[in-house]
Coordinates of C-alpha atoms in Angstrom, one line a residue:
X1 CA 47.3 102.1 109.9
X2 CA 48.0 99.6 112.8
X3 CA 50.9 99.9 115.1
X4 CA 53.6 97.5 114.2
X5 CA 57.4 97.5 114.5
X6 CA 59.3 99.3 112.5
X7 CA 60.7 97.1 109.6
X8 CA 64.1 98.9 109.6
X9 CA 63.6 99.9 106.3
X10 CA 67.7 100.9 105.4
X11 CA 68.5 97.4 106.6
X12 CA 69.6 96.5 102.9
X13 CA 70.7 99.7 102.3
X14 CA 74.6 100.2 102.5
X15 CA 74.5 104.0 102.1
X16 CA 73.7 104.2 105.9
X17 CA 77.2 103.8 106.4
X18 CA 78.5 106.2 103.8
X19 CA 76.1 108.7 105.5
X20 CA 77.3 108.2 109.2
X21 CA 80.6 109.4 107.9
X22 CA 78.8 112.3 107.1
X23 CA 77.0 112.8 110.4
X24 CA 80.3 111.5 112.3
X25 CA 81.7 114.7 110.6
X26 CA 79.5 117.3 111.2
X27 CA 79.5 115.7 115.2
X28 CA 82.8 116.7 115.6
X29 CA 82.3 120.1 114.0
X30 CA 80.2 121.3 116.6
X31 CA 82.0 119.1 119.3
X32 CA 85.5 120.7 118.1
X33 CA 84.2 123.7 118.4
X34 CA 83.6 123.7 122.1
X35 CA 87.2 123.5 122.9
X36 CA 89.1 125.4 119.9
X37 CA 87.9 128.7 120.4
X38 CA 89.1 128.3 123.6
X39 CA 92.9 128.4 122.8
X40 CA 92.4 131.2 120.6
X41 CA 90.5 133.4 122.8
X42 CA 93.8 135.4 124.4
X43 CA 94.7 136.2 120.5
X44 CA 91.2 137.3 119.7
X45 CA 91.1 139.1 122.7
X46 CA 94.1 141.4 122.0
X47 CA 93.3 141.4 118.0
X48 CA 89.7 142.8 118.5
X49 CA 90.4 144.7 121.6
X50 CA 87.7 142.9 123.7
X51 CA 87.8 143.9 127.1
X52 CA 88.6 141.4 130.3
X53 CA 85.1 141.8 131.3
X54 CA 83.4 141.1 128.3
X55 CA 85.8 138.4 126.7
X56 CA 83.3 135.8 128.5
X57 CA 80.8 136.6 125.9
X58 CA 82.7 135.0 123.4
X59 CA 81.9 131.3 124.9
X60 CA 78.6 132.5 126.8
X61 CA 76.7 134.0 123.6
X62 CA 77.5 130.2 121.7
X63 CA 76.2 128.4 125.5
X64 CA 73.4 130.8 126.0
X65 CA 72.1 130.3 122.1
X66 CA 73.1 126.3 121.8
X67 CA 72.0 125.4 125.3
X68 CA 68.8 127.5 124.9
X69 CA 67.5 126.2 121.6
X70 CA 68.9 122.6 121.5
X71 CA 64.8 121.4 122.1
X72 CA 63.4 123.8 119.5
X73 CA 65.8 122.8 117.5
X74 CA 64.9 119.2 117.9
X75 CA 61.1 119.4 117.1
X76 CA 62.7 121.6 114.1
X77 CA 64.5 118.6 113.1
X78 CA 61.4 116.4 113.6
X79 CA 59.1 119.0 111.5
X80 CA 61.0 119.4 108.5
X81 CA 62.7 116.2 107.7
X82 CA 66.0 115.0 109.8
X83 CA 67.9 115.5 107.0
X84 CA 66.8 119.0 105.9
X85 CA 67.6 120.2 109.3
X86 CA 70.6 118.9 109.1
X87 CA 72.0 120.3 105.8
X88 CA 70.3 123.5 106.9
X89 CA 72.2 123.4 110.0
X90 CA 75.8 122.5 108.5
X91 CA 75.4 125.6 106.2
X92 CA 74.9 128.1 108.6
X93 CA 76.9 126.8 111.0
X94 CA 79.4 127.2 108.0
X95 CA 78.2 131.0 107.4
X96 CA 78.6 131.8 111.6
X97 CA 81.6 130.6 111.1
X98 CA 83.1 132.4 108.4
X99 CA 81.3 135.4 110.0
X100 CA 83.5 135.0 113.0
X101 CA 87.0 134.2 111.5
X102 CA 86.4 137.7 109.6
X103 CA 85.1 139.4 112.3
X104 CA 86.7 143.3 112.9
X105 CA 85.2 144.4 116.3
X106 CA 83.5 142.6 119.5
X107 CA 80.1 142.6 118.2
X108 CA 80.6 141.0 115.5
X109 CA 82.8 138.4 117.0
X110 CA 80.3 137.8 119.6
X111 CA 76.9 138.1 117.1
X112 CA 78.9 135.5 115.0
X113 CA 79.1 133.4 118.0
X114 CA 75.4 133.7 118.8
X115 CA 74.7 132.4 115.2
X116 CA 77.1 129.6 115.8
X117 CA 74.7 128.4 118.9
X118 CA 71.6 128.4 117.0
X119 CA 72.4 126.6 114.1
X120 CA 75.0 124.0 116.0
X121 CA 71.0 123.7 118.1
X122 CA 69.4 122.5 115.3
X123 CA 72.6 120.7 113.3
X124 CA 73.2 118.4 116.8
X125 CA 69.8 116.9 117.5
X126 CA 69.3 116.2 113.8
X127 CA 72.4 114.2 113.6
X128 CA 71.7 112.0 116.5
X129 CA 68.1 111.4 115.4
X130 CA 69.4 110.5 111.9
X131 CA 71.6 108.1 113.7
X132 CA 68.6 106.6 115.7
X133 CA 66.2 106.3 112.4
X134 CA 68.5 104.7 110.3
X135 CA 70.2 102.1 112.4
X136 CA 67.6 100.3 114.1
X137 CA 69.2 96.6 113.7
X138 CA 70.5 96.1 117.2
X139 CA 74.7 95.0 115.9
X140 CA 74.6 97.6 113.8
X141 CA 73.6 100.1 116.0
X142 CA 76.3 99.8 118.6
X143 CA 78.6 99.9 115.9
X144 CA 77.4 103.6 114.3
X145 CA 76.6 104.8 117.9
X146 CA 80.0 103.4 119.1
X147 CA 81.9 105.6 116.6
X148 CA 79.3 108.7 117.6
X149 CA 80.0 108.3 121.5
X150 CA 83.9 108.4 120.6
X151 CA 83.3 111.5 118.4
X152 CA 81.4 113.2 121.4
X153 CA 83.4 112.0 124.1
X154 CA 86.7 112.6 122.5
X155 CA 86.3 115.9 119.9
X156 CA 86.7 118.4 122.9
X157 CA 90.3 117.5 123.2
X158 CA 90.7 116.8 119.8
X159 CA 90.1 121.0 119.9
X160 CA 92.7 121.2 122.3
X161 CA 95.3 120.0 120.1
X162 CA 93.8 121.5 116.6
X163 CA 93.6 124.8 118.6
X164 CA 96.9 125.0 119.8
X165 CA 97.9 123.7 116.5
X166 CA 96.1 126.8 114.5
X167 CA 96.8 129.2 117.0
X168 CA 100.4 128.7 117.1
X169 CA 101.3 128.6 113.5
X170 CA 98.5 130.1 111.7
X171 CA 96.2 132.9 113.2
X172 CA 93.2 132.9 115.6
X173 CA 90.8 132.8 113.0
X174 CA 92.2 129.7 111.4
X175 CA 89.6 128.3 114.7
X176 CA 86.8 129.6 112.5
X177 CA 87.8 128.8 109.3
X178 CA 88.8 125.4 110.1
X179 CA 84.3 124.6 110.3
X180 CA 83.8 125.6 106.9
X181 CA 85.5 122.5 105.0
X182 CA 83.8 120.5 107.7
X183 CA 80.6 121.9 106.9
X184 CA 80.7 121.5 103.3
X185 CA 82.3 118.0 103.0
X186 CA 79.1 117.1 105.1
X187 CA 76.4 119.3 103.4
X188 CA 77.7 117.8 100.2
X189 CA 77.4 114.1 101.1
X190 CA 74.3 114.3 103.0
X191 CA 72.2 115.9 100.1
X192 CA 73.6 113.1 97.7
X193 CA 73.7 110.3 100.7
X194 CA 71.3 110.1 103.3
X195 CA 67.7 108.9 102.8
X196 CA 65.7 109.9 105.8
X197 CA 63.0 106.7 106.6
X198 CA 60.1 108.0 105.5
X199 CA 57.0 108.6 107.8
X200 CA 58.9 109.8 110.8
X201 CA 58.1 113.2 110.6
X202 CA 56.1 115.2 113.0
X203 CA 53.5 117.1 111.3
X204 CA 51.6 118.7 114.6
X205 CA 51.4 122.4 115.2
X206 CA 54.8 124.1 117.0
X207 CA 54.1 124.5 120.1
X208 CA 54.9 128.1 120.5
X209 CA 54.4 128.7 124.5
X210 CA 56.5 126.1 124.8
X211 CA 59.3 126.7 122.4
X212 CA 59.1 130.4 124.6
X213 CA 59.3 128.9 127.9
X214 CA 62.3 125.9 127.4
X215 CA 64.1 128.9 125.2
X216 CA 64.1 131.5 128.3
X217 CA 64.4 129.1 130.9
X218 CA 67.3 127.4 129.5
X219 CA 68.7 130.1 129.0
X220 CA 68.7 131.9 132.2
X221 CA 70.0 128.3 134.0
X222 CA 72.9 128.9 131.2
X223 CA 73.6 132.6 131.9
X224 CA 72.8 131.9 136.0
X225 CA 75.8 129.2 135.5
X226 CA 77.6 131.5 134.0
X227 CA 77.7 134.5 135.7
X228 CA 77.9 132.4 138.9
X229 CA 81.5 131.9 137.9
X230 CA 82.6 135.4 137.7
X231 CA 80.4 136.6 140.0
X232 CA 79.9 134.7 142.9
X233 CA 76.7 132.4 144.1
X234 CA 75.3 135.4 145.7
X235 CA 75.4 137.8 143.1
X236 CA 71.8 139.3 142.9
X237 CA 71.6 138.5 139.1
X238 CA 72.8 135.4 139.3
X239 CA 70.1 134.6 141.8
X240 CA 67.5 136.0 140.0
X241 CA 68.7 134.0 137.0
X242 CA 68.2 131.0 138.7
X243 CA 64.8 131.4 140.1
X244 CA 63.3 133.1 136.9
X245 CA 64.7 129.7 135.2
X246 CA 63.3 127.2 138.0
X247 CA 59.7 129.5 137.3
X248 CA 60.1 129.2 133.2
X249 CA 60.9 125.6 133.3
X250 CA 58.3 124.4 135.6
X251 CA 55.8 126.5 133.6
X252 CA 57.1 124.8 131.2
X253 CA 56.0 121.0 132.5
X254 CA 53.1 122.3 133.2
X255 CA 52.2 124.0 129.6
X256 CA 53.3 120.4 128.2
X257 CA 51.4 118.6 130.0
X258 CA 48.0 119.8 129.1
X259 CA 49.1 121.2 125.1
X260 CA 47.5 118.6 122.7
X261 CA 50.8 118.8 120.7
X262 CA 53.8 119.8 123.1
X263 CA 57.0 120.6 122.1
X264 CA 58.7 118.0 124.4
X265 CA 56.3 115.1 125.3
X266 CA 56.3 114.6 128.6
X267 CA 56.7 110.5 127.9
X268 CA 60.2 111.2 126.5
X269 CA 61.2 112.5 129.6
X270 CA 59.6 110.0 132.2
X271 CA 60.6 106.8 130.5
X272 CA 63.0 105.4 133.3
X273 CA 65.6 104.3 130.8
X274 CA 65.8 107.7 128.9
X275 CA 65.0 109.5 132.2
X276 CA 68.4 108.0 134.1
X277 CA 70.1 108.7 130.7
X278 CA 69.6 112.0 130.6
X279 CA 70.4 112.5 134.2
X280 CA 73.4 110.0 134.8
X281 CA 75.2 111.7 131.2
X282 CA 74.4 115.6 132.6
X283 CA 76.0 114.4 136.0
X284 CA 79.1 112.6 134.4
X285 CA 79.4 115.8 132.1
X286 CA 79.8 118.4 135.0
X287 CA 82.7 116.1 136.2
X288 CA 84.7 116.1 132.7
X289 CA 84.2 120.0 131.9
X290 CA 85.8 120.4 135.5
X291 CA 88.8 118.1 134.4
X292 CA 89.5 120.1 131.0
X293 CA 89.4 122.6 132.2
X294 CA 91.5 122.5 135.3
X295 CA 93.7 120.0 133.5
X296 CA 94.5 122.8 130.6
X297 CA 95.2 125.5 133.3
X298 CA 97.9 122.3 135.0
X299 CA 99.5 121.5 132.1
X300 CA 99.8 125.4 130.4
X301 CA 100.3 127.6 134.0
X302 CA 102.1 124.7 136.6
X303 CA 104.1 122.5 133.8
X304 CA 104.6 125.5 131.6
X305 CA 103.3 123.4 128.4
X306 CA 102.9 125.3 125.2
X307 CA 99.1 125.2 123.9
X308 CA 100.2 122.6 120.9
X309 CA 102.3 120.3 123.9
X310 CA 98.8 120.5 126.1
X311 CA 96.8 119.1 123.3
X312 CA 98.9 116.4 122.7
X313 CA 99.3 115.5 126.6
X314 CA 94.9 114.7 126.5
X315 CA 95.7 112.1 123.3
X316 CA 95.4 109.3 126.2
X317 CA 92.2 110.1 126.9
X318 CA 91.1 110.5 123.1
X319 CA 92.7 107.0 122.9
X320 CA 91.1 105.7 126.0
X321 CA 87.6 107.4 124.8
X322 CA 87.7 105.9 121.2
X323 CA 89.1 102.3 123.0
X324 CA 86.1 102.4 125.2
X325 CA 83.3 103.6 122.8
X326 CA 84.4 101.2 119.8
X327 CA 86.4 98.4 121.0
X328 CA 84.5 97.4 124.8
X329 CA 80.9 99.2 124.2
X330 CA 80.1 98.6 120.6
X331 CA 81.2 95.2 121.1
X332 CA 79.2 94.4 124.7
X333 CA 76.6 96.9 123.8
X334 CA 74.4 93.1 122.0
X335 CA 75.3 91.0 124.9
X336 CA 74.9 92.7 127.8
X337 CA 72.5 95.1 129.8
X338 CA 73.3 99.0 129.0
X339 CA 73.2 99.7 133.1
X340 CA 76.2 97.2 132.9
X341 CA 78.4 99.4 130.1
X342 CA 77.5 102.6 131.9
X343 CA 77.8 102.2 135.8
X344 CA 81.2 100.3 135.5
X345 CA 82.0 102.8 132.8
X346 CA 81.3 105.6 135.0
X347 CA 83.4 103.9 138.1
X348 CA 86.6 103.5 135.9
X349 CA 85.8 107.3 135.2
X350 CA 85.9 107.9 138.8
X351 CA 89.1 105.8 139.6
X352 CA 91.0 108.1 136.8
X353 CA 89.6 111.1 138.5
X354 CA 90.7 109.7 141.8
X355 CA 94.5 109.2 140.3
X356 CA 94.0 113.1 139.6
X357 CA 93.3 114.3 143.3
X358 CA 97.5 113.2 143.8
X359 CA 98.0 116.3 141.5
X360 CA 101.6 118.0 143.1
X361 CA 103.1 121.0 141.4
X362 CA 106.0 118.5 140.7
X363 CA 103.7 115.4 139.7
X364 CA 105.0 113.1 136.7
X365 CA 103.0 113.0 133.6
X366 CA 103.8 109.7 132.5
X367 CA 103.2 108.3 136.3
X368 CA 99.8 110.3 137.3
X369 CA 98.5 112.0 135.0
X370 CA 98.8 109.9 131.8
X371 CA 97.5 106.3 133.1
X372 CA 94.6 108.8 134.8
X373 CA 93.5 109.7 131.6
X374 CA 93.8 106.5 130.4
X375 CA 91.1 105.2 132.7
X376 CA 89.3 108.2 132.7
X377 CA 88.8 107.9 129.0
X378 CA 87.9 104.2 129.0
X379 CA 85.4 104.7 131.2
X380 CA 84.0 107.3 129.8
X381 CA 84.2 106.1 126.2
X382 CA 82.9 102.8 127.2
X383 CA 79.6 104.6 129.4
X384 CA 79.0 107.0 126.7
X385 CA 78.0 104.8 123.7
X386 CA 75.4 103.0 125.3
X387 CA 73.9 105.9 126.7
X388 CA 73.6 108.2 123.2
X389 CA 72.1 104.9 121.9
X390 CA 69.6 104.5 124.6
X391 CA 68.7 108.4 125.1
X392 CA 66.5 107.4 121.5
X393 CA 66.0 103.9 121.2
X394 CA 62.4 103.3 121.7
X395 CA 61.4 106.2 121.1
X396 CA 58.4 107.0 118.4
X397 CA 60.3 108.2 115.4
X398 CA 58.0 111.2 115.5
X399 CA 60.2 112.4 118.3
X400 CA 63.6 111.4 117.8
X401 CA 64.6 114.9 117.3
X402 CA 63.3 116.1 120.3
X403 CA 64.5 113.3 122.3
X404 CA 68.2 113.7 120.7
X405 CA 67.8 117.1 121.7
X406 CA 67.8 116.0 125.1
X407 CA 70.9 114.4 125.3
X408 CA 72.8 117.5 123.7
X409 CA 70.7 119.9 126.7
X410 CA 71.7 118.0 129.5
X411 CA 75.2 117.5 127.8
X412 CA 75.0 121.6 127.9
X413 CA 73.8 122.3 130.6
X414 CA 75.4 119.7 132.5
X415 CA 79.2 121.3 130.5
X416 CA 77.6 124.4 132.0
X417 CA 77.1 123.6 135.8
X418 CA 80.5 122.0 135.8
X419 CA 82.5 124.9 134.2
X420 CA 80.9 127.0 137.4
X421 CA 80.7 124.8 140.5
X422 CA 83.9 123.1 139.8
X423 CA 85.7 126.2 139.1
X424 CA 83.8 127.9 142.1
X425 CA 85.5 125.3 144.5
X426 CA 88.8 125.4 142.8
X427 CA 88.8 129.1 143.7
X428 CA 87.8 128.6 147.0
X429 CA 90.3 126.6 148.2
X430 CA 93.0 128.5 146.1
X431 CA 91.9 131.3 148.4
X432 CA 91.8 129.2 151.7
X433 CA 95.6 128.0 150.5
X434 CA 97.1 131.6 150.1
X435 CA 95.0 133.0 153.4
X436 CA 97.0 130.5 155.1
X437 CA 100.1 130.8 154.0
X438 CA 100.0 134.6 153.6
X439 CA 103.3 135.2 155.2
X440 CA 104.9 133.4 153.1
X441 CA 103.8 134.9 149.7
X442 CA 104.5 137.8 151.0
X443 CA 108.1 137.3 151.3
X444 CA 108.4 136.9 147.5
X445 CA 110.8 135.3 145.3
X446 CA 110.9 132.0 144.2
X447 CA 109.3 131.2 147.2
X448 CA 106.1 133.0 146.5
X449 CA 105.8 131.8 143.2
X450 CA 105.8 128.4 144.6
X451 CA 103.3 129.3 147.1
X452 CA 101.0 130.2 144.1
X453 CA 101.4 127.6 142.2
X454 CA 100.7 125.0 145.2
X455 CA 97.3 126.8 145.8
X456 CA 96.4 126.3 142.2
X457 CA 97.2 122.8 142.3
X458 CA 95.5 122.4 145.9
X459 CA 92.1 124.2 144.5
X460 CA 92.1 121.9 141.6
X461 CA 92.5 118.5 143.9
X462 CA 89.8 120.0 145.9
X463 CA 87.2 120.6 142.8
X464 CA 88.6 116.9 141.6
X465 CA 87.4 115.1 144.9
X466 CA 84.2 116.3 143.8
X467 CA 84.0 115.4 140.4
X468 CA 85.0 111.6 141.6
X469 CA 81.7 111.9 143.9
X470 CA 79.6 113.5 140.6
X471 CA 81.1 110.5 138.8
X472 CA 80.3 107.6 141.5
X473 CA 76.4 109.7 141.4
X474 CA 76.2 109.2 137.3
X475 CA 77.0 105.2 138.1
X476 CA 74.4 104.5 140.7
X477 CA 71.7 106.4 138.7
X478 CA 72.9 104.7 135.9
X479 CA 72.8 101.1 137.8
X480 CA 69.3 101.8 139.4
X481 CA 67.4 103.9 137.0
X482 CA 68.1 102.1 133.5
X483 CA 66.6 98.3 133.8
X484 CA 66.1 97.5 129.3
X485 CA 67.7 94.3 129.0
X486 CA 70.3 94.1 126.3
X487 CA 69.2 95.4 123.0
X488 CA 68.2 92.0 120.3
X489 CA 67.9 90.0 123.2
X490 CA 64.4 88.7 122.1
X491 CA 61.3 88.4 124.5
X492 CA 58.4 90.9 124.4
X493 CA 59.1 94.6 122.4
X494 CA 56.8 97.5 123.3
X495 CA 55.4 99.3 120.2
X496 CA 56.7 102.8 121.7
X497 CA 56.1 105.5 123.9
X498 CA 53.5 107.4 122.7
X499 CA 50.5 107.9 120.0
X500 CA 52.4 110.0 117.1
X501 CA 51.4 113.0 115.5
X502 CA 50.4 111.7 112.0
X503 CA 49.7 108.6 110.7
X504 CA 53.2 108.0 109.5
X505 CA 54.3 108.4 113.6
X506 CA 52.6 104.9 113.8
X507 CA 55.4 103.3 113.1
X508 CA 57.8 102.4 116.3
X509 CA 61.5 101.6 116.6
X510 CA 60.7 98.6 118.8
X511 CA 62.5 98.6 122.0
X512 CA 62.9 95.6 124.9
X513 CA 60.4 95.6 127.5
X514 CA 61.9 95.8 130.5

């Protein structure tokens, strides 16, 4: 068969849109999920008498298993049919969860977890891929990947607010519960709705070494990022995480590069475009886990917010996310360069963030922190749709899943490293704060508790100085390493990136030549 472009063969088909409702749905499943069991964790805690050293495990067992199998799960995805994965995915993402919401002790919450990871690492590669192998006419595209970017930008605080919501006036395990209509709405509609393009699949051998490798070494940068947080940089485990994982990983490249059917192609990775991607979206991702993070503990501990208020207070930034992704990127996304949707997106980011380092235990919502969001989700939304549309545009069909994969790894991993360092620095200069005015928290009183709420607020401004430098970091990658012209623009198109695995592989999404 000779190489051409690919036809876009659901160009006449209008069930493509029917079936991104679908996907959309099962995107903010697994993004929702990030963020609600959160809220519910103190209620969980006491319920299943988990202990304050272990309660952790209830967000590291989904990190470790999610983060660690997000590329097996993509070559999954690419093996067996998009679709198939998908469904697959959606159901026991379904079952994890129902295991979890009925769970009686702490090994089953945390082995439900666990479950939740693996299948949410093969449901959330498949429903990007799906995404890039069915919208391949350049208008269109922006469009479904527009409403995708606003889903994964915005669904973590959407999980705030649902969280609080189900927390406060149902029960903790409500949070688990909530999946399973999700999951079988979408099953449903996918089995009767989505037709996968055929000849996309990858029909090489799985390459086991490697799927070993990425699994364990992604997983110990996980743990390492993890444990780094409770136990300090210099904690011998965590250290020993960290070089085990920096040993797996490059053993890794190197396994890939001489297999004659790896699990991650090495071209998906060292395309410029998808390589600044990847590493300008990790980078921007580190910065926003911080801000959730130390915005939740602002709003609940400072302002003395109730968990539903604190959802509510991020609907800015959903609206500023959903404003940027739809309105500004899907719409630009045809006429202009992505370098120019991402950089300025991630420099409006970083002038919300900026707004943020004013935090002041008695700082206005309506004056700081609400026209901080604001931009911060503008920029955001408006940098994130290009970038989940570029992270697989171009790439041969045969490894959309692995390259979707990628996104949803350095997403983790990037959620990951943020969570840690940010909260690492926060602590820090908490402690510098209280050291310094020890005399007077010792007094007690009002006084003290003042004192302790102004080195809160201090460590977070600190840890939010750096996430405006992370930010301004994602932009310049973003403006130097991604060069594709805008997508339709006409001119040359490159037949791919690589040779598939079958004969059906042949076919390419075209992409510009840049």
């Amino acid at each position: 068969m000779s190489k051409t472009a690919a036809p876009a063969p659901l160009a006449a088909d209008p069930s493509r849109w029917k079936a991104l409702v679908f996907i959309a749905l099962a995107q903010l499943m697994v993004v929702l999920d990030a963020t609600i069991v959160n809220i519910a964790l103190p209620s969980a805690q006491t319920d299943l008498g988990i202990s304050d050293g272990n309660r952790q495990w209830v967000i590291t067992a989904y990190a470790l298993a999610f983060g660690g199998l997000l590329l097996f799960g993509g070559r999954i995805a690419d093996k067996w049919g998009r679709k198939n994965a998908f469904i697959v995915g959606l159901i026991g993402f379904a079952l994890a969860s129902a295991l979890g919401g009925a769970a009686n002790g702490e090994a089953m919450m945390l082995g439900a977890r666990a479950l939740q990871g693996a299948f949410g690492a093969l449901l959330a590669p498949a429903a990007l891929s799906l995404l890039a192998v069915m919208f391949t006419d350049a208008k269109e595209r922006a469009k479904a990947f527009g409403i995708y970017g606003a889903i994964a930008g915005g669904g973590g605080a959407v999980g705030l607010i649902l969280g609080g919501f189900l927390t406060e006036y149902l029960n903790w395990r409500w949070t688990f519960f909530v999946n399973i209509p999700f999951a079988i709405i979408a099953a449903v509609g996918a089995w009767m709705i989505i037709r996968e393009p055929a000849g996309g699949r990858n029909r090489a051998p799985l390459d086991i070494p490697g799927v070993i490798l990425s699994t364990t070494g992604l997983v110990a940068l996980v743990y390492g990022f993890t444990r780094a947080e409770s136990a300090g940089w210099s904690d011998a485990l965590t250290v020993t995480m960290f070089v085990a994982s920096a040993l797996l990983l490059a053993s890794f490249v190197l396994v890939e590069s001489r297999v004659k059917s790896p699990l991650l192609p090495l071209r998906v990775l060292l395309e410029r475009n998808r390589g600044g991607v990847y590493l300008s979206l990790g980078l921007a991702v580190i910065a926003m886990f911080g801000l959730f993070l130390f915005l939740t503990y602002y709003l609940q501990v400072v302002k003395g917010f109730s968990p539903v208020k604190t959802g509510f207070a991020f609907l800015p930034m959903i609206a500023g996310m959903i404003t940027g992704s739809t309105q500004i990127g899907a719409r630009l996304m045809t006429r202009v360069p992505p370098r120019l949707l991402m950089g300025p997106g991630f420099l409006l980011a970083a002038t919300g963030m900026l707004l943020l380092t004013q935090l002041e235990v008695g700082s206005s919502y309506p004056a700081l922190i609400l026209p901080a969001q604001l931009l911060l989700g503008l920029g955001m939304g408006t940098a994130f749709m290009p970038a989940m549309s570029l992270a697989t545009h171009g790439v041969n069909p045969a490894d959309a899943g692995v390259a979707s994969a990628m996104v949803n790894t350095s997403q983790q991993v990037g959620g990951a490293i943020g969570t840690a360092l940010l909260n690492t620095i926060a602590a820090s200069a908490t402690t510098a704060y209280l050291t310094d005015h020890a005399a007077e928290a010792a007094a007690g009183g009002p006084a003290a508790k003042l004192i302790q709420a102004q080195a809160m607020v201090e460590g977070y401004s600190s840890a939010i100085w750096w996430a405006v430098g992370i930010l301004v970091a994602s932009a310049t990658i973003a403006l130097t390493l991604i060069t594709t012209g805008r997508p339709g623009a006409g001119g040359p198109v490159a037949s791919g990136d690589g040779a598939g695995a079958d004969a059906g592989a042949e076919v390419k999404i075209p992409v510009i030549a840049h």
